[in-house]
Amino acid sequence: MLEDYVSKTQKSRALYERAKKVLPAGVSYGIRFFEPYPFYTARAKGSKLYDIDGNEYIDYWIGHGAHILGHSPSVVVEAVKRQVENGTHFGTSHELEVLLAEQVVKMVPSAEMVRFTNSGTEANMYAIRLARAYTGKSKIIKFEGGWHGGYDALHIGVKYPFHIPESAGLTVGATQDTVLAVFNNFEDVEAKAQEESVAAIIVEPVLGAGGSIPAEKEFLRGLREICDERGILLIYDEVITGFRLAPGGAQQYFGVLPDITVFGKILGGGFPVGAFSGRREIMERLNPLVYERPNFSFHGGTFCANPITMAAGLAVLKTLEDGGIISRLNKMGEKVRETLREIFEAKGVDVQATGVGSLFNTHFTSKQVRNARDAFEADRKRLAEYHINLIVMGVFFLPTHFGSISAAHTDADIEKLFQATEDYAKIIGKV
Ligand SMILES: Cc1ncc(COP(=O)(O)O)c(C=O)c1O
């Protein structure tokens, strides 16, 4: 299969040779590299990516899950064209940021106020700082396999084995206040939350990079209760689930509300974005008219609330608001998980299809996958091999990463995923 990939992607191969001289690993984000080298994209539209060799891929990575309406949907293209003519970056306050904040508050049950950032990483960083400022406490509980971006205090326990630091250069000082707990294991959190100085518990309601594993509702309820009992803030990282599982995100889908929510991806309509929201009383800590140093919690940056991002995000959120598209995508997700499971099982291959709503992943194991440990103990090599096989057949997943369905995916696109999976299952199948 690798030979087939190489023969189809000769221009990408040549570009990779140039790229790796000027970009470490030839990429701008380590996860975008895959063996033997990544293809380089020339353009994207709807559910498709086209590489520089002219190959077409049905895209289930879909911009790290950001493009819920597909690549360059017309509502976004129109909104962005209008805004480019009116200014790309004001460096002052403007109406679009107010409109998008109002839209977020309208859609997300726990959001009373919002602040915009340029990435999910940044939003998580400021959310943690805000939780510490508000509670006057320092420790953070995060979960094994939880990915919240590259901010030092949250950049531990992401990949298995969880005790190995994710990066060089993380100081003891930056990480010593972060406590790791096991996802979907309430007893573990309960034991760790006894510590007096816990400011916040941060959780992805669906572990994304950790395997596309939904939180169990009882688990989220338990987190909510323990936070209320102990004066801890509950932070949902909804960078993936926000505006995807429901118009109001995972908190609406599961019916358990956090104190602070972190957003990214879909909110920017395909442009760089992050945001965090919460109750007024908490968010007012960011208000320099109300709090002075040392009680004020800082947030800001040159490109915060960039008008192009705000225009694109507003166009997408307005399209999603009535829930029609989302419920259609959620049904498609259910069918995808069920069918992938059936295809592998019919060939005697042990598999768990995980995810919820329009998010999905596969894990080659006979054991139920409830947390990141289970996901990493499954056959990851097989998962990478499956995804590379799909790529050769014109179906793109970033190898080992989750898939997302967008409104641009047609029944024929989904059929092609099933067909390619069936072809792969035949190769590895036992029956
Ligand atoms: C759940 C979650 N949180 C945070 C982030 C970081 O966001 P960004 O890549 O925009 O910094 C990601 C990115 O994939 C994510 O999936």
XYZ file of C-alpha atoms and ligand atoms in Angstrom:
447
model
C 0.000 0.000 0.000
C 2.855 2.404 0.764
C 4.180 1.800 -2.756
C 0.777 2.733 -4.179
C 0.778 5.877 -2.058
C 4.262 6.861 -3.236
C 3.469 6.258 -6.888
C 0.337 8.463 -6.642
C 2.053 11.318 -4.805
C 5.324 12.041 -6.585
C 4.844 15.823 -6.546
C 4.100 15.714 -2.818
C 7.214 13.631 -2.338
C 9.336 16.264 -4.104
C 7.693 19.068 -2.130
C 8.303 17.169 1.094
C 12.025 16.996 0.227
C 12.040 20.804 -0.072
C 9.743 21.330 2.902
C 11.818 19.354 5.379
C 14.782 21.651 4.733
C 12.833 24.663 5.990
C 10.044 23.217 8.180
C 10.906 20.601 10.818
C 9.445 17.293 9.545
C 8.260 19.237 6.485
C 5.101 20.346 8.300
C 3.811 23.165 10.484
C 2.231 20.866 13.076
C 3.799 17.518 14.003
C 0.516 15.581 13.849
C 0.143 16.446 10.156
C 3.162 14.307 9.311
C 2.500 10.668 8.497
C 4.685 7.959 6.978
C 6.273 7.955 4.465
C 5.500 11.685 3.964
C 2.279 13.688 3.929
C 0.631 14.728 0.706
C 0.399 18.476 0.170
C -3.014 19.947 -0.542
C -3.612 22.255 -3.493
C -7.262 23.084 -2.818
C -10.334 21.962 -0.949
C -14.053 22.272 -1.566
C -17.068 20.703 0.110
C -16.184 17.226 1.362
C -13.055 16.951 -0.816
C -9.347 17.655 -0.651
C -7.243 17.748 -3.838
C -3.500 17.256 -3.539
C -0.797 18.757 -5.753
C -0.616 15.519 -7.777
C -4.299 15.913 -8.632
C -5.561 13.127 -6.340
C -8.996 13.599 -4.823
C -9.785 12.559 -1.259
C -13.055 12.460 0.617
C -11.969 14.331 3.691
C -12.986 13.009 7.113
C -10.310 15.055 8.893
C -12.062 18.160 7.518
C -9.708 20.822 8.849
C -9.051 19.173 12.270
C -12.852 18.917 12.616
C -13.364 22.654 12.076
C -15.410 22.530 8.871
C -18.834 21.315 9.941
C -20.295 22.745 6.716
C -17.446 21.350 4.593
C -14.591 23.275 2.975
C -15.380 26.833 1.843
C -19.185 26.742 2.130
C -20.860 29.567 0.221
C -22.256 31.267 3.380
C -18.713 31.647 4.672
C -17.195 32.637 1.326
C -19.776 35.405 0.918
C -19.384 36.697 4.484
C -15.596 36.721 4.216
C -15.581 38.439 0.810
C -17.745 41.218 2.238
C -15.515 41.610 5.252
C -12.204 41.608 3.349
C -13.421 44.707 1.532
C -14.266 46.352 4.851
C -10.987 45.709 6.633
C -9.087 42.573 7.585
C -7.971 43.561 11.057
C -9.094 46.685 12.842
C -7.198 46.612 16.118
C -10.277 48.274 17.630
C -13.610 47.008 18.901
C -16.328 46.373 16.311
C -19.882 45.121 15.911
C -19.099 41.641 14.552
C -17.455 40.570 17.816
C -20.579 41.675 19.688
C -22.812 39.799 17.231
C -20.783 36.595 17.527
C -20.649 36.848 21.324
C -24.434 37.343 21.378
C -24.826 34.330 19.125
C -22.673 32.139 21.401
C -24.617 33.293 24.474
C -27.870 32.504 22.671
C -26.801 29.005 21.664
C -24.672 27.736 24.574
C -26.650 27.086 27.774
C -23.913 27.983 30.298
C -22.497 31.007 28.427
C -23.375 34.445 29.779
C -20.249 36.226 28.591
C -17.522 35.375 26.078
C -13.970 36.360 25.181
C -12.334 35.467 21.849
C -8.804 34.161 21.304
C -6.917 32.924 18.248
C -6.720 29.215 19.071
C -8.098 26.569 21.367
C -4.728 26.368 23.097
C -4.855 30.037 24.023
C -8.477 29.797 25.148
C -7.616 26.904 27.462
C -4.667 28.805 28.866
C -6.806 31.829 29.706
C -9.641 29.660 31.024
C -7.265 27.966 33.482
C -5.870 31.293 34.564
C -9.383 32.641 35.045
C -10.380 29.612 37.138
C -7.336 30.129 39.330
C -8.021 33.854 39.632
C -11.669 33.305 40.521
C -11.158 30.492 43.062
C -7.827 31.669 44.482
C -6.644 28.048 44.173
C -3.962 26.549 41.978
C -4.408 22.837 41.161
C -6.052 21.582 37.993
C -7.399 18.088 37.413
C -7.138 16.937 33.809
C -7.701 13.518 32.274
C -5.362 10.982 30.736
C -5.601 11.355 26.970
C -7.170 14.815 27.268
C -5.816 17.170 24.625
C -6.221 20.859 25.293
C -3.447 22.223 23.079
C 0.173 23.006 23.854
C -0.183 25.208 26.964
C 2.398 23.968 29.484
C 0.083 23.290 32.437
C -2.217 21.138 30.289
C 0.456 19.512 28.171
C 0.915 16.399 30.283
C -0.687 12.961 30.232
C -1.846 13.214 26.632
C -0.256 10.164 25.024
C 0.417 6.724 26.385
C 2.510 6.061 28.462
C 1.042 9.019 30.286
C 3.930 9.627 32.702
C 6.370 10.609 29.908
C 6.318 14.392 29.317
C 4.736 15.359 26.011
C 7.514 17.788 25.248
C 10.962 18.818 26.354
C 11.098 22.229 27.977
C 8.158 21.805 30.349
C 9.395 22.952 33.750
C 8.399 21.319 37.021
C 6.965 24.682 38.024
C 4.638 24.737 35.012
C 3.256 21.227 35.469
C 3.382 20.476 39.196
C -0.118 21.838 39.812
C -1.709 19.563 37.239
C -3.162 16.303 38.543
C -3.990 13.489 36.119
C -7.123 11.399 36.506
C -8.686 8.545 34.553
C -11.508 9.513 32.159
C -14.913 7.960 32.907
C -13.660 6.838 36.335
C -15.459 8.934 38.919
C -13.854 7.239 41.941
C -10.441 8.312 40.701
C -11.541 11.943 40.321
C -13.264 11.881 43.691
C -10.067 10.767 45.402
C -8.014 13.447 43.640
C -10.541 16.223 44.235
C -10.158 15.855 48.021
C -7.069 18.046 47.749
C -8.026 21.491 49.127
C -6.343 23.530 46.435
C -8.153 22.264 43.313
C -9.281 25.274 41.251
C -10.777 23.413 38.283
C -11.504 20.112 36.628
C -11.041 20.357 32.868
C -12.624 17.729 30.674
C -13.358 17.125 27.020
C -16.951 15.825 27.043
C -15.788 13.588 24.204
C -12.077 12.703 24.319
C -10.937 13.725 20.839
C -7.248 13.005 20.277
C -7.580 10.450 23.099
C -9.759 8.273 20.849
C -13.157 9.875 20.216
C -14.559 8.485 23.458
C -17.705 10.040 24.923
C -17.973 10.790 28.600
C -20.645 8.739 30.309
C -23.483 10.974 31.446
C -23.181 9.731 35.034
C -19.503 10.635 34.967
C -20.268 14.227 33.939
C -22.995 14.391 36.599
C -20.476 13.197 39.171
C -17.999 15.870 38.100
C -20.697 18.532 38.381
C -21.628 17.399 41.887
C -18.115 17.210 43.220
C -17.305 20.635 41.779
C -20.366 22.115 43.500
C -19.524 20.425 46.791
C -15.912 21.531 46.835
C -15.972 24.984 45.247
C -14.177 23.743 42.132
C -14.937 25.139 38.669
C -15.915 22.645 35.990
C -14.382 23.507 32.609
C -15.595 21.800 29.449
C -13.150 21.896 26.595
C -15.675 21.989 23.748
C -13.137 22.820 21.054
C -14.308 19.712 19.175
C -17.843 19.218 20.513
C -18.943 22.873 20.538
C -21.636 23.574 17.912
C -21.235 19.976 16.708
C -23.046 17.586 19.067
C -25.915 20.051 19.436
C -26.326 23.785 18.702
C -25.319 24.302 22.342
C -22.542 21.700 22.194
C -21.931 18.734 24.460
C -23.383 20.524 27.472
C -26.736 20.680 25.732
C -26.365 17.153 24.349
C -25.563 15.596 27.751
C -27.641 18.031 29.809
C -24.870 18.693 32.344
C -23.540 22.255 32.442
C -19.994 23.459 33.141
C -18.931 26.744 34.741
C -16.528 27.669 31.955
C -16.539 26.468 28.333
C -13.661 26.560 25.886
C -14.312 26.741 22.138
C -12.296 26.655 18.912
C -12.565 25.025 15.486
C -16.207 25.380 14.278
C -16.607 28.764 15.981
C -14.137 30.363 13.529
C -15.918 29.230 10.369
C -12.605 27.926 8.983
C -10.433 30.773 10.302
C -8.161 30.772 13.370
C -10.175 31.045 16.563
C -10.681 30.147 20.173
C -12.982 31.480 22.863
C -13.987 30.890 26.437
C -17.278 31.619 28.092
C -18.925 31.324 31.471
C -21.165 32.869 34.077
C -21.046 36.645 34.276
C -19.710 36.576 37.815
C -16.715 34.499 36.722
C -16.097 36.283 33.431
C -16.155 39.711 35.088
C -12.743 38.834 36.517
C -11.498 39.741 33.038
C -12.996 43.231 33.343
C -10.343 45.814 34.182
C -13.102 48.268 35.125
C -14.225 45.955 37.926
C -11.017 44.257 39.069
C -7.606 45.769 39.505
C -4.302 43.998 39.839
C -3.687 41.591 41.518
C -7.319 40.374 41.304
C -7.847 41.076 37.617
C -7.362 38.098 35.230
C -5.688 39.071 31.972
C -6.733 38.038 28.484
C -6.024 39.647 25.112
C -3.912 39.732 21.949
C -3.350 41.534 18.656
C -5.686 39.398 16.557
C -8.377 38.618 19.161
C -11.851 38.916 17.587
C -10.386 39.333 14.112
C -13.283 40.602 11.955
C -12.807 37.991 9.216
C -12.996 35.193 11.755
C -15.997 36.805 13.429
C -17.833 37.153 10.091
C -17.097 33.551 9.111
C -18.014 32.186 12.556
C -21.272 34.118 12.639
C -22.274 32.768 9.222
C -21.645 29.184 10.389
C -23.342 29.505 13.775
C -26.432 31.063 12.234
C -26.607 28.135 9.815
C -26.366 25.644 12.690
C -28.653 27.418 15.122
C -31.913 25.585 14.394
C -30.295 22.179 14.925
C -31.522 20.693 11.625
C -28.090 20.103 10.096
C -26.648 18.849 13.368
C -29.360 16.251 13.915
C -28.896 14.993 10.341
C -25.124 14.707 10.890
C -25.657 12.925 14.199
C -27.823 10.327 12.470
C -25.169 9.855 9.794
C -22.573 9.405 12.563
C -24.657 6.682 14.160
C -24.910 4.867 10.852
C -21.172 5.203 10.204
C -20.208 3.760 13.605
C -22.679 0.913 13.260
C -21.689 0.025 9.684
C -17.922 0.173 10.316
C -18.436 -2.183 13.259
C -20.491 -4.566 11.122
C -17.978 -4.561 8.253
C -15.058 -5.551 10.477
C -17.068 -8.012 12.549
C -18.238 -9.777 9.386
C -14.574 -10.457 8.613
C -13.809 -11.636 12.148
C -11.802 -8.514 13.051
C -12.100 -7.277 16.646
C -13.099 -3.637 16.545
C -14.737 -0.958 18.653
C -16.299 1.944 16.788
C -16.361 4.843 19.226
C -17.672 8.388 19.142
C -20.970 10.165 19.405
C -22.924 12.487 17.162
C -20.925 13.131 13.992
C -17.577 12.089 15.543
C -16.146 8.618 15.132
C -13.054 6.480 15.388
C -12.190 2.777 15.271
C -10.078 0.818 17.739
C -8.813 -2.641 16.930
C -9.503 -4.441 20.186
C -12.141 -6.742 21.617
C -12.286 -4.702 24.831
C -14.788 -1.903 25.346
C -13.035 1.473 24.987
C -14.016 3.774 27.863
C -10.858 5.821 28.307
C -7.607 6.755 26.593
C -5.733 3.865 28.192
C -8.121 1.423 26.491
C -7.661 3.280 23.196
C -3.862 3.253 23.366
C -3.834 -0.429 24.331
C -5.749 -1.305 21.159
C -3.738 -2.092 18.018
C -2.609 1.411 16.987
C -0.395 0.108 14.190
C -3.422 -1.495 12.618
C -5.369 1.754 12.957
C -2.570 3.677 11.170
C -2.419 0.967 8.502
C -6.207 1.117 8.016
C -6.085 4.880 7.566
C -3.166 4.716 5.102
C -5.104 2.125 3.111
C -8.083 4.460 3.073
C -5.879 7.327 1.868
C -4.649 5.233 -1.047
C -8.298 4.527 -1.870
C -9.113 8.255 -1.801
C -10.572 8.569 1.696
C -8.625 10.825 4.024
C -8.216 10.438 7.766
C -5.184 11.856 9.508
C -3.754 8.466 10.461
C -4.922 7.309 13.946
C -7.062 10.416 14.412
C -10.825 10.700 14.697
C -13.170 11.386 11.791
C -15.869 14.046 11.601
C -18.828 14.229 9.284
C -19.720 17.547 7.693
C -22.855 18.806 5.988
C -20.963 18.527 2.687
C -20.568 14.749 2.996
C -23.010 12.990 0.687
C -24.403 9.471 0.933
C -21.982 8.558 -1.874
C -19.046 9.853 0.244
C -20.160 7.686 3.153
C -20.636 4.704 0.823
C -17.077 5.159 -0.400
C -15.829 5.036 3.200
C -17.731 1.764 3.701
C -16.464 0.290 0.423
C -12.830 1.189 1.181
C -13.225 -0.217 4.700
C -14.643 -3.414 3.289
C -11.673 -3.728 0.933
C -9.306 -3.293 3.883
C -11.292 -5.690 6.087
C -10.982 -8.335 3.355
C -7.184 -7.973 3.413
C -6.857 -8.425 7.182
C -9.985 -10.482 7.829
C -9.958 -13.947 9.342
C -13.135 -15.186 7.669
C -10.310 19.346 22.579
C -9.256 20.284 22.072
N -8.868 21.305 22.847
C -7.950 22.193 22.432
C -7.355 22.070 21.207
C -6.321 23.064 20.777
O -6.848 23.926 19.842
P -5.883 24.665 18.808
O -5.277 23.611 17.949
O -6.793 25.608 18.080
O -4.866 25.382 19.628
C -7.740 21.036 20.352
C -7.147 20.911 19.013
O -7.270 19.945 18.323
C -8.700 20.112 20.805
O -9.070 19.072 20.031
